Coordinates of C-alpha atoms and ligand atoms in Angstrom, one line a residue:
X1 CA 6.3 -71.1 78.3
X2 CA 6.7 -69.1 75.5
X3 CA 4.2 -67.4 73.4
X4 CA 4.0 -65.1 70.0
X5 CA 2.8 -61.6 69.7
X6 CA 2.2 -61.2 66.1
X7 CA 1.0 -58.0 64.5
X8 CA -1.2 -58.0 61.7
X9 CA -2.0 -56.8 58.3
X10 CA 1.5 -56.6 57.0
X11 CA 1.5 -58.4 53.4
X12 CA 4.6 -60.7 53.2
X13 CA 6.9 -60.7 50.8
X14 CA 10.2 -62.0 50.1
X15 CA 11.5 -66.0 49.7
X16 CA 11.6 -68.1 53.0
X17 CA 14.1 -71.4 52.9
X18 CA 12.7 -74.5 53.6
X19 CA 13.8 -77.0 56.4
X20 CA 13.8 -80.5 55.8
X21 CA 10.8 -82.6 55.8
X22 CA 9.6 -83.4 59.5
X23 CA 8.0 -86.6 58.1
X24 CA 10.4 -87.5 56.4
X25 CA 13.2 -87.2 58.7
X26 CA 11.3 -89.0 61.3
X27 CA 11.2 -92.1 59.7
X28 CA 14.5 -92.0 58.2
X29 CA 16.1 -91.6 61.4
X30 CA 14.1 -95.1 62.6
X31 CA 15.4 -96.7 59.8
X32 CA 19.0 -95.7 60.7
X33 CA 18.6 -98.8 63.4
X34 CA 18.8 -101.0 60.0
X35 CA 22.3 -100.9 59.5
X36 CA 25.5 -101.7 61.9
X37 CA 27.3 -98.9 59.4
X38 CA 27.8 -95.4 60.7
X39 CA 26.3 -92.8 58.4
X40 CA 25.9 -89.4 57.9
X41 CA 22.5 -87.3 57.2
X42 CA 21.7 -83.8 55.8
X43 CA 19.2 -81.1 56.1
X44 CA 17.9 -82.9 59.6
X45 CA 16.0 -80.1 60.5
X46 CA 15.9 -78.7 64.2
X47 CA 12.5 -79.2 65.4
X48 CA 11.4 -80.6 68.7
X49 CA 9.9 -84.0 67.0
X50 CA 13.5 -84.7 65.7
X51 CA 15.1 -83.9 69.0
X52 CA 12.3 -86.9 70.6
X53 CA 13.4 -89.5 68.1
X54 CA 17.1 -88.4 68.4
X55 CA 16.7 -89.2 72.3
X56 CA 15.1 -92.3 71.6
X57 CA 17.8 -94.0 68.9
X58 CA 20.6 -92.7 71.6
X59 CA 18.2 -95.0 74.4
X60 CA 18.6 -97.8 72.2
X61 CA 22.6 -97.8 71.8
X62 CA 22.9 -95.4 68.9
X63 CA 25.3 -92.8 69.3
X64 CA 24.4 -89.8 68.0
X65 CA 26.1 -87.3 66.7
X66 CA 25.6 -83.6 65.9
X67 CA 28.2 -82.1 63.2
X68 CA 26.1 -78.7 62.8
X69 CA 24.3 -77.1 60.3
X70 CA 21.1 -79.6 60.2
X71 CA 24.1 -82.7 59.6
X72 CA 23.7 -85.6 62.6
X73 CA 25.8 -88.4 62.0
X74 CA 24.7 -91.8 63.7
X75 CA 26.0 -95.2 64.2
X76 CA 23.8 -97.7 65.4
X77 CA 26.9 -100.5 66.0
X78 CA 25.7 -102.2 69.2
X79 CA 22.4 -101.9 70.1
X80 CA 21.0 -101.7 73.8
X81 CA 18.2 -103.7 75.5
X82 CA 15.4 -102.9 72.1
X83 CA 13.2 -101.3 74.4
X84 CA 11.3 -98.0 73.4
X85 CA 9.9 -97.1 76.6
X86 CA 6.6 -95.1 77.1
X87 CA 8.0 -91.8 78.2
X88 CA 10.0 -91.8 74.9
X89 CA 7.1 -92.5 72.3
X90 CA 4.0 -91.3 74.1
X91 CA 4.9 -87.5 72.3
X92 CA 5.1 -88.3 69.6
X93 CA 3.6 -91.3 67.1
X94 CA 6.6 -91.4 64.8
X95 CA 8.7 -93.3 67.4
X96 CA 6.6 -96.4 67.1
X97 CA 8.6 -96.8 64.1
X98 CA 11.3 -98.3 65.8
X99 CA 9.6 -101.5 66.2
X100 CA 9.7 -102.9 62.7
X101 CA 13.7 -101.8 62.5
X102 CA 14.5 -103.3 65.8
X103 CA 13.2 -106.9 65.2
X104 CA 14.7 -107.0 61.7
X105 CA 18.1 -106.1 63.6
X106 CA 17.4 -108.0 66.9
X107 CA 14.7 -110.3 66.5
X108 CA 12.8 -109.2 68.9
X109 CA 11.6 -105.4 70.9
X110 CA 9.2 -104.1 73.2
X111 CA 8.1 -100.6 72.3
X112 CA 5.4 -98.6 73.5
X113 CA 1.7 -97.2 72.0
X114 CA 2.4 -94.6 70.6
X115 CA 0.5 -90.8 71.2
X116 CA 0.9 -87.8 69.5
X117 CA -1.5 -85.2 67.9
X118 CA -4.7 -85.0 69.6
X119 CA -6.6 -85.4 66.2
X120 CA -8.1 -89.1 66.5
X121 CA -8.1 -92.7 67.5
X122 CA -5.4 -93.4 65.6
X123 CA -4.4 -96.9 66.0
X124 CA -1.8 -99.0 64.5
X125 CA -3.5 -101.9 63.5
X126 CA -2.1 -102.1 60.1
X127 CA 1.5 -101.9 61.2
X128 CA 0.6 -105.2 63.4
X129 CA -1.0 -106.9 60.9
X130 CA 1.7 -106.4 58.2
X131 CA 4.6 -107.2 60.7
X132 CA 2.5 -110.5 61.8
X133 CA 2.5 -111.2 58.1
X134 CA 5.9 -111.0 57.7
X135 CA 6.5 -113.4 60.7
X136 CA 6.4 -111.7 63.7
X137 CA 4.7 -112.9 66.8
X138 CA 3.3 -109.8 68.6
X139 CA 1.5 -109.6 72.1
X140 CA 0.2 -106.3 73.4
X141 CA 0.5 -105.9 77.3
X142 CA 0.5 -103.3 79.3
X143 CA 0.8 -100.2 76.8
X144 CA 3.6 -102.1 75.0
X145 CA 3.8 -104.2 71.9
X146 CA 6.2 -107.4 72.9
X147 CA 7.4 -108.8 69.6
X148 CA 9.7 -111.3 68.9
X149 CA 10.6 -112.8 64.9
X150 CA 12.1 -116.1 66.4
X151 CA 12.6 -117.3 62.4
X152 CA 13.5 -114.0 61.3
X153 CA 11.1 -112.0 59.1
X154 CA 10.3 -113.6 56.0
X155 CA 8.8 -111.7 52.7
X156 CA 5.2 -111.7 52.2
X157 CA 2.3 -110.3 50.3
X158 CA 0.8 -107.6 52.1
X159 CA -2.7 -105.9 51.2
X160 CA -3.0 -103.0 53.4
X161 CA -7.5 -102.0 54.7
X162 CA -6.2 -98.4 54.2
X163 CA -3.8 -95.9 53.2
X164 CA -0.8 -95.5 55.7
X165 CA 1.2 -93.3 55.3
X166 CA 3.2 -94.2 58.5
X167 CA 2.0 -98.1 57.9
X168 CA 3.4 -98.3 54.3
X169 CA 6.6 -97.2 55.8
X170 CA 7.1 -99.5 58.7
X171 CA 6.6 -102.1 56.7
X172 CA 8.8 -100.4 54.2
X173 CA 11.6 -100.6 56.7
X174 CA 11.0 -104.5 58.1
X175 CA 10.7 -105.8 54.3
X176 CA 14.1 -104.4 53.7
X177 CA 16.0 -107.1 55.3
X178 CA 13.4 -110.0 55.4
X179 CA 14.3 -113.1 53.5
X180 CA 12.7 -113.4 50.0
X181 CA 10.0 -110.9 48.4
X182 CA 7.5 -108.4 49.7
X183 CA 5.1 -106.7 47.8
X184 CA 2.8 -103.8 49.6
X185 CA -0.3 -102.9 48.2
X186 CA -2.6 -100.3 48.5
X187 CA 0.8 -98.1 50.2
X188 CA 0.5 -94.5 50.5
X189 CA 1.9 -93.1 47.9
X190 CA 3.6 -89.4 49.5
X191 CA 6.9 -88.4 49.3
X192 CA 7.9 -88.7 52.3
X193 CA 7.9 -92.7 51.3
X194 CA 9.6 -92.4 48.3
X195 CA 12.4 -90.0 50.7
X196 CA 12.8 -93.1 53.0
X197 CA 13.0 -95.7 49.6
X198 CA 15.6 -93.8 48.5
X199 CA 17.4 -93.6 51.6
X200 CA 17.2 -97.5 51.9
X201 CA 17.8 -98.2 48.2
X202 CA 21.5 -96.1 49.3
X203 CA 22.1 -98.3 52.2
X204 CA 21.9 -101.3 49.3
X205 CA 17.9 -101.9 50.0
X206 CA 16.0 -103.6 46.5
X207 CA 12.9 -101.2 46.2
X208 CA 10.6 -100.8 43.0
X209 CA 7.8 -98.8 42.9
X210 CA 7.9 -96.7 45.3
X211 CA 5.5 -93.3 44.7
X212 CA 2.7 -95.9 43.5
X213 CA 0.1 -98.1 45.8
X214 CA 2.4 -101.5 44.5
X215 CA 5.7 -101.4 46.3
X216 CA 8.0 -104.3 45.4
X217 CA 11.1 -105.1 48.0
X218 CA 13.3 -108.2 47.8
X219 CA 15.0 -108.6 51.1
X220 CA 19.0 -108.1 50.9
X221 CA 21.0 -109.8 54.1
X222 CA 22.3 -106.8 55.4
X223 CA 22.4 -102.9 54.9
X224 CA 25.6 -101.0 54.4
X225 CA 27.0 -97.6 53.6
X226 CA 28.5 -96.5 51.2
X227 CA 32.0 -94.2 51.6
X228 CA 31.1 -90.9 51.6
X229 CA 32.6 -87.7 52.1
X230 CA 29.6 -85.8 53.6
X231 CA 26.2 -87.3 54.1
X232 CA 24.5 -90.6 52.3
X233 CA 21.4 -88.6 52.0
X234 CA 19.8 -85.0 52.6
X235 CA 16.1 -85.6 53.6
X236 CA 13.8 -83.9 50.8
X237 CA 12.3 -80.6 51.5
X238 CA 9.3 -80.0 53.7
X239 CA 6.3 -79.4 51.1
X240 CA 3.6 -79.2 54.3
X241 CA 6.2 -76.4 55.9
X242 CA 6.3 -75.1 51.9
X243 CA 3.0 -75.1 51.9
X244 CA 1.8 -72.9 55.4
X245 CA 3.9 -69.8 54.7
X246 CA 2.5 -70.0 50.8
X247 CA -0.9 -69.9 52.0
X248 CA 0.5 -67.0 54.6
X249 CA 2.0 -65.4 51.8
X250 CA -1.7 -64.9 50.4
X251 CA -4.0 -64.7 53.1
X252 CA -2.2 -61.3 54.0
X253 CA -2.0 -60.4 50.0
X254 CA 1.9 -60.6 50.0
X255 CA 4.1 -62.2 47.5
X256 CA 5.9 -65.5 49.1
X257 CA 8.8 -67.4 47.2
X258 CA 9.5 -71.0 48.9
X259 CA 12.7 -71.6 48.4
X260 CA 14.3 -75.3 47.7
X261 CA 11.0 -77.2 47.5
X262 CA 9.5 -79.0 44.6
X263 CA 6.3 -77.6 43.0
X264 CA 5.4 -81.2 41.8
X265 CA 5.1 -82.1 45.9
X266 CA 2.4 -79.8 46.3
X267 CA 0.5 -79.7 43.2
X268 CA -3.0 -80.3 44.9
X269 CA -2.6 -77.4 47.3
X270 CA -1.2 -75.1 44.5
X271 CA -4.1 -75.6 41.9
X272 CA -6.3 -75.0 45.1
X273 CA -4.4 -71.7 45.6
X274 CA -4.8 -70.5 42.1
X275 CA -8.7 -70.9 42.6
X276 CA -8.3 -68.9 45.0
X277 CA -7.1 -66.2 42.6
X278 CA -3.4 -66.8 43.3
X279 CA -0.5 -66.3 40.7
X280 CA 1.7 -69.6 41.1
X281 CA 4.8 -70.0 39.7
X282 CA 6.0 -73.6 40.0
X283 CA 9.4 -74.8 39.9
X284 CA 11.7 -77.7 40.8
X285 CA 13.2 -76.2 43.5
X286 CA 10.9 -73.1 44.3
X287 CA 7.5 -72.0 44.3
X288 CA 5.6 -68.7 44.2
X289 CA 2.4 -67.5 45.3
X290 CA 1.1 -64.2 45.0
X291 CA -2.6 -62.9 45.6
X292 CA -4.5 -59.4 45.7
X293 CA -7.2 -58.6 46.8
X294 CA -10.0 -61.0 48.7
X295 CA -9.4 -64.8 48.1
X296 CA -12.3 -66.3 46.1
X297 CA -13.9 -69.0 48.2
X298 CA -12.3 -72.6 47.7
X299 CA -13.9 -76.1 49.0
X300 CA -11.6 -79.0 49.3
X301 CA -11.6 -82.6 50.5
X302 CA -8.2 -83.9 52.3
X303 CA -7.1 -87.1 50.7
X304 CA -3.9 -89.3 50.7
X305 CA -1.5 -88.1 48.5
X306 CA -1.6 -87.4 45.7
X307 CA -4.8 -85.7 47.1
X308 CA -5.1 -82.0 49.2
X309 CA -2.9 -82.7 52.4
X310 CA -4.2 -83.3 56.0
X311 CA -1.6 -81.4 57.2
X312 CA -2.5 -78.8 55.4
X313 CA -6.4 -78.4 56.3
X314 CA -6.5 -75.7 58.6
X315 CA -3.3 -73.3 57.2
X316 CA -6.1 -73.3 54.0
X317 CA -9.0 -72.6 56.8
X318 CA -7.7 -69.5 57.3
X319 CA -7.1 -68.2 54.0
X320 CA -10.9 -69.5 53.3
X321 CA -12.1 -67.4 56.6
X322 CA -11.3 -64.2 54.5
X323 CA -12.9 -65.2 51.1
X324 CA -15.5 -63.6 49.2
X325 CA -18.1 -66.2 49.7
X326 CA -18.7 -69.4 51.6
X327 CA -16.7 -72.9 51.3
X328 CA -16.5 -76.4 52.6
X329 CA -13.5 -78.3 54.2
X330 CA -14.2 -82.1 54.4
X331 CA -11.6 -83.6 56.5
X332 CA -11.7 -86.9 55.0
X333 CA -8.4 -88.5 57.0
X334 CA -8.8 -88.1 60.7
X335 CA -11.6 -88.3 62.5
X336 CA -11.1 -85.1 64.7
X337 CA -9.2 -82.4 63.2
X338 CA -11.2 -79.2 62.9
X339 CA -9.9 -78.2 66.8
X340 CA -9.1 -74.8 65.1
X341 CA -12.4 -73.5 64.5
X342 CA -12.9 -72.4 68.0
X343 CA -10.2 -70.7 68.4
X344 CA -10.5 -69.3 64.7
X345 CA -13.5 -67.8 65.8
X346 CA -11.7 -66.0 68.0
X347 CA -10.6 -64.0 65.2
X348 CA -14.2 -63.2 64.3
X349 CA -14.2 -66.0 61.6
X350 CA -17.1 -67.6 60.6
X351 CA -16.8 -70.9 60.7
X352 CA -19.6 -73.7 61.4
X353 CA -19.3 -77.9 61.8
X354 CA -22.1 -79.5 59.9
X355 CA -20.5 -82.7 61.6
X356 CA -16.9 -84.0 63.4
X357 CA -15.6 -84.2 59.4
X358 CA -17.6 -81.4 57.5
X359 CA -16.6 -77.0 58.1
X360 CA -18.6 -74.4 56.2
X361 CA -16.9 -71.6 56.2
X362 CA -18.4 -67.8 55.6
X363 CA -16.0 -65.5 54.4
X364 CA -15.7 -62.3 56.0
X365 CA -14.2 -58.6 55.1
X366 CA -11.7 -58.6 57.7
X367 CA -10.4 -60.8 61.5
X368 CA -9.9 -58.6 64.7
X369 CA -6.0 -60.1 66.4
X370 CA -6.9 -62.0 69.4
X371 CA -5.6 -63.9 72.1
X372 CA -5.3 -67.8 71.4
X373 CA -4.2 -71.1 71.9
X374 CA -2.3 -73.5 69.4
X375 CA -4.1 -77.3 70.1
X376 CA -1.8 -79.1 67.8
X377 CA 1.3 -79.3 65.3
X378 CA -0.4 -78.2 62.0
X379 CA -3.7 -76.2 63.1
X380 CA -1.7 -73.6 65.0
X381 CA -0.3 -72.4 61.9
X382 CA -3.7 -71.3 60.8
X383 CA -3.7 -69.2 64.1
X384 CA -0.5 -67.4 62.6
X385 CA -2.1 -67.0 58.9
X386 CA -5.3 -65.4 60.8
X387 CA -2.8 -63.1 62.6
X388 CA -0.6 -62.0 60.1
X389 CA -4.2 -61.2 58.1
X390 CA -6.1 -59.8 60.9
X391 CA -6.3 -56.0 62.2
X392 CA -3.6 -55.7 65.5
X393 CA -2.2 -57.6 67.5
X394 CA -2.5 -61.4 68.7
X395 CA -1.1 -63.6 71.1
X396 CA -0.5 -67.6 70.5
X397 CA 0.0 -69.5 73.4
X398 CA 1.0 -72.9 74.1
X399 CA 3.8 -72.6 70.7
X400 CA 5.3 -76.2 71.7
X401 CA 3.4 -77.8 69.6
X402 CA 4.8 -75.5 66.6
X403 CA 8.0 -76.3 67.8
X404 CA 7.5 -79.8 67.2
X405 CA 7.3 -79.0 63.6
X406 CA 8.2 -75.5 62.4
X407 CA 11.9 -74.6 62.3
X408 CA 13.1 -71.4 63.2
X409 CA 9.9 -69.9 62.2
X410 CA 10.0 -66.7 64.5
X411 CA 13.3 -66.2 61.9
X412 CA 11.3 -66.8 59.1
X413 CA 8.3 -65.0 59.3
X414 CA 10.4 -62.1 60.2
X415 CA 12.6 -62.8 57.2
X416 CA 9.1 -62.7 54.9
X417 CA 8.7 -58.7 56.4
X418 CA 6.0 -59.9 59.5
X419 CA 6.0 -58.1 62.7
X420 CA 6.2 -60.6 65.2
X421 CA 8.1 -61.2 68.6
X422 CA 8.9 -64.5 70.4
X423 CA 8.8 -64.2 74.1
X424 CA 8.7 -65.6 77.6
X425 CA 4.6 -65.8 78.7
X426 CA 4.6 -63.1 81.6
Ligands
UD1_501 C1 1.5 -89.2 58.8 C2 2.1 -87.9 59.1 C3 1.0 -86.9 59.5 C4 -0.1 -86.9 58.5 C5 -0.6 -88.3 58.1 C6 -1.6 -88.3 57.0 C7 4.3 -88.5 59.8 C8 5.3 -88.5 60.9 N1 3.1 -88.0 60.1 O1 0.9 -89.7 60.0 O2 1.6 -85.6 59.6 O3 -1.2 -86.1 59.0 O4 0.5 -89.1 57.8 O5 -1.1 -87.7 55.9 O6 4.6 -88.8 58.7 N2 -4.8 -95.6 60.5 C9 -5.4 -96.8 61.0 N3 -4.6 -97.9 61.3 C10 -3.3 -97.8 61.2 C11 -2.7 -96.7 60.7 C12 -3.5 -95.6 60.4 O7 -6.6 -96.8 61.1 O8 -2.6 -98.8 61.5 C13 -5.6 -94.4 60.2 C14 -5.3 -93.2 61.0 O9 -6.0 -93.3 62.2 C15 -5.8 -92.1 60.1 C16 -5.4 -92.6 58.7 O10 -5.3 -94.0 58.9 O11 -7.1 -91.9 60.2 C17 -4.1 -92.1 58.1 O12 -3.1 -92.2 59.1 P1 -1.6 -92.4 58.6 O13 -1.4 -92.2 57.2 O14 -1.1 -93.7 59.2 O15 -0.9 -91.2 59.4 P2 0.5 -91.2 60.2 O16 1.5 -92.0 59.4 O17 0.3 -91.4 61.6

């Protein structure tokens, strides 16, 4: 297993590209299944969660295809037994996506529970519910939703208990082809949706409103491609990706430049950064942050978009552990996500749980590098933020579940000046 050395106090400076979005990608790549077309996407970035969902569309008939620089061509003619088995989606939640796609195209699938991130329950209750809406007949046994749409799936109105983000666009992707209108409200409302309408509205989908709770979709018969010389679409830039080396960018009192990323994307996380006494310079297709001196202490709520990211929590954690004062981080999305603190603490950061959703943090002068673990995809970028900030030397173990998210970030960090080394665990 490998692990990262990583030596601190070394402000970073410079611009850092930005992958494609993970979360969009994912979802995109589900609703690939839609069409009998072959198409072509761009900026697919290399991360471990792709490389699962890749595996999983080639299980069910699709052949994939790999062109090189970040462009996978796929072509989803004839599809296999529509089975997603458990070994495929237990990694990773994003595969359950499949389901909705492979009973619009086959009428019927058997796809496993999904796992992924160790930061809550989790369930998927509103995807069943909206698919049952829209004519499904669903039966959970064994670990595995059975579903079958022995009428097809028909359009429905569809009023969702809570913002999905992952809900809004499974239900997205079965509306596309249902017969007659769908309208989803209360839908989440992130980019990463509007990404995948705009991939679907390419392949001949009807979708209004996308980017807003009300999402309108009149079912179409089929999906097709349009001819193309290179790919029908480039998935959008990754603001949560953006985001961590920004906040890395000031926590060590560097000047970072994300290159190829909307500001408007991240325009809860940036105001959050200039209360933090950053400089932030916000553009349509970069964004700088630059800070001196101490961060002043920032409190923050997560939220659905277009509130302060999840994903983002703990990368902001870190930046607050070296503030001139104390803060608050209410994690107001998943049930269990402050897994970070412990190990933060390792760092000689200050950081108490009032409850399972509620951090007060107490700024200190200076972290001490440590050894450390990453728990999951997001939090074990606020390891790296406390080691690039931190006095000597650190080691992060257990980086697979960076993989899963961050691409070629060894490359990058060393791109932004850091002194860091990727290496085998000894
Ligand atoms: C997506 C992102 C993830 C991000 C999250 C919230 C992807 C691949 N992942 O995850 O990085 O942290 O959005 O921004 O895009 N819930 C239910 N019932 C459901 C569905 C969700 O109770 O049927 C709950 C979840 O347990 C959670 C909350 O709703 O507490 C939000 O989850 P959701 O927006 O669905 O997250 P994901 O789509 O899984």
């Amino acid at each position: 297993m490998d692990q990262l050395v990583i030596t601190g106090g070394v402000p970073l400076v410079g611009s850092v590209p930005i992958s494609g979005a993970k979360n969009s990608a994912l979802p995109i790549l589900a609703a690939s299944l839609l069409t009998e077309a072959p198409l072509t996407l761009g900026r697919v970035p290399s991360l471990q969660d792709v490389r699962t969902q890749l595996a999983l569309l080639a299980h069910l008939g699709v052949a994939v295809d790999h062109r090189g620089d970040e462009v996978v061509a796929l072509h989803a003619h004839t599809l296999a037994e529509p089975e997603a088995p458990y070994e495929l989606v237990r990694t990773m939640r994003a595969s359950f996506l499949v389901l909705g796609p492979l009973l619009a195209r086959r009428g019927r699938a058997r796809v496993s529970l999904p796992g992924g991130c160790a930061i809550g329950a989790r369930p998927v209750d509103q995807h069943l519910a909206g698919l049952k809406r829209l004519g499904a007949e669903l039966e959970v046994r064994g670990g595995y939703v059975e579903a079958t749409a022995p009428r097809g799936l028909q359009g429905a109105r569809l009023v969702m208990d809570q913002v999905t983000v992952g809900g809004t666009e499974h239900l997205l992707m079965a509306a596309v082809c249902a017969r007659g209108t769908t309208v989803l409200e209360n839908a989440a409302e992130e980019p990463e949706v509007v990404d995948l309408a705009a991939f679907l509205r390419t392949l001949g989908a009807k979708i209004d409103g996308e980017g807003t709770a009300r999402i309108e979709i009149e079912g179409v018969d089929a999906l097709s491609v349009p001819a193309a010389m290179g790919p029908v679409h480039c998935i959008m830039a990754d603001r949560i990706e953006a985001a961590s080396y920004l906040i890395a960018g000031a926590a060590t009192g560097g000047s970072v430049t994300a290159e190829g990323v909307d500001g408007a994307h991240l325009g809860a996380v940036l105001d959050k950064l200039e209360e933090a006494g950053a400089r932030v310079a916000r553009g349509r297709e970069h964004i700088t942050v630059a800070l001196e001196g101490s961060p002043r202490p920032v409190s923050l709520r997560t939220a659905p978009y277009p509130g302060f990211p999840t994903d983002v929590q703990a990368q902001f954690m870190a930046l607050d552990c070296l503030a001139t004062g104390v803060s608050r981080i209410r994690e107001t999305v998943f049930e269990n996500r402050f897994m970070h603190v412990p190990e933060l603490a390792r760092f000689g950061a200050q950081v108490s749980l009032e409850d399972a959703r509620s951090a007060v943090i107490t700024g200190v002068p200076k972290l001490v590098g440590a050894p450390v673990m990453a728990t999951d995809l997001r939090a074990s970028f606020s390891l790296v933020i406390a080691a690039l900030a931190a006095e000597g030397e650190t080691i992060i173990d257990r980086l697979y579940h960076m993989d899963r998210g961050y691409a070629a970030m060894t490359e990058k960090l060393l791109g932004l000046g850091a002194q860091v080394i990727r290496r085998r665990a000894p």
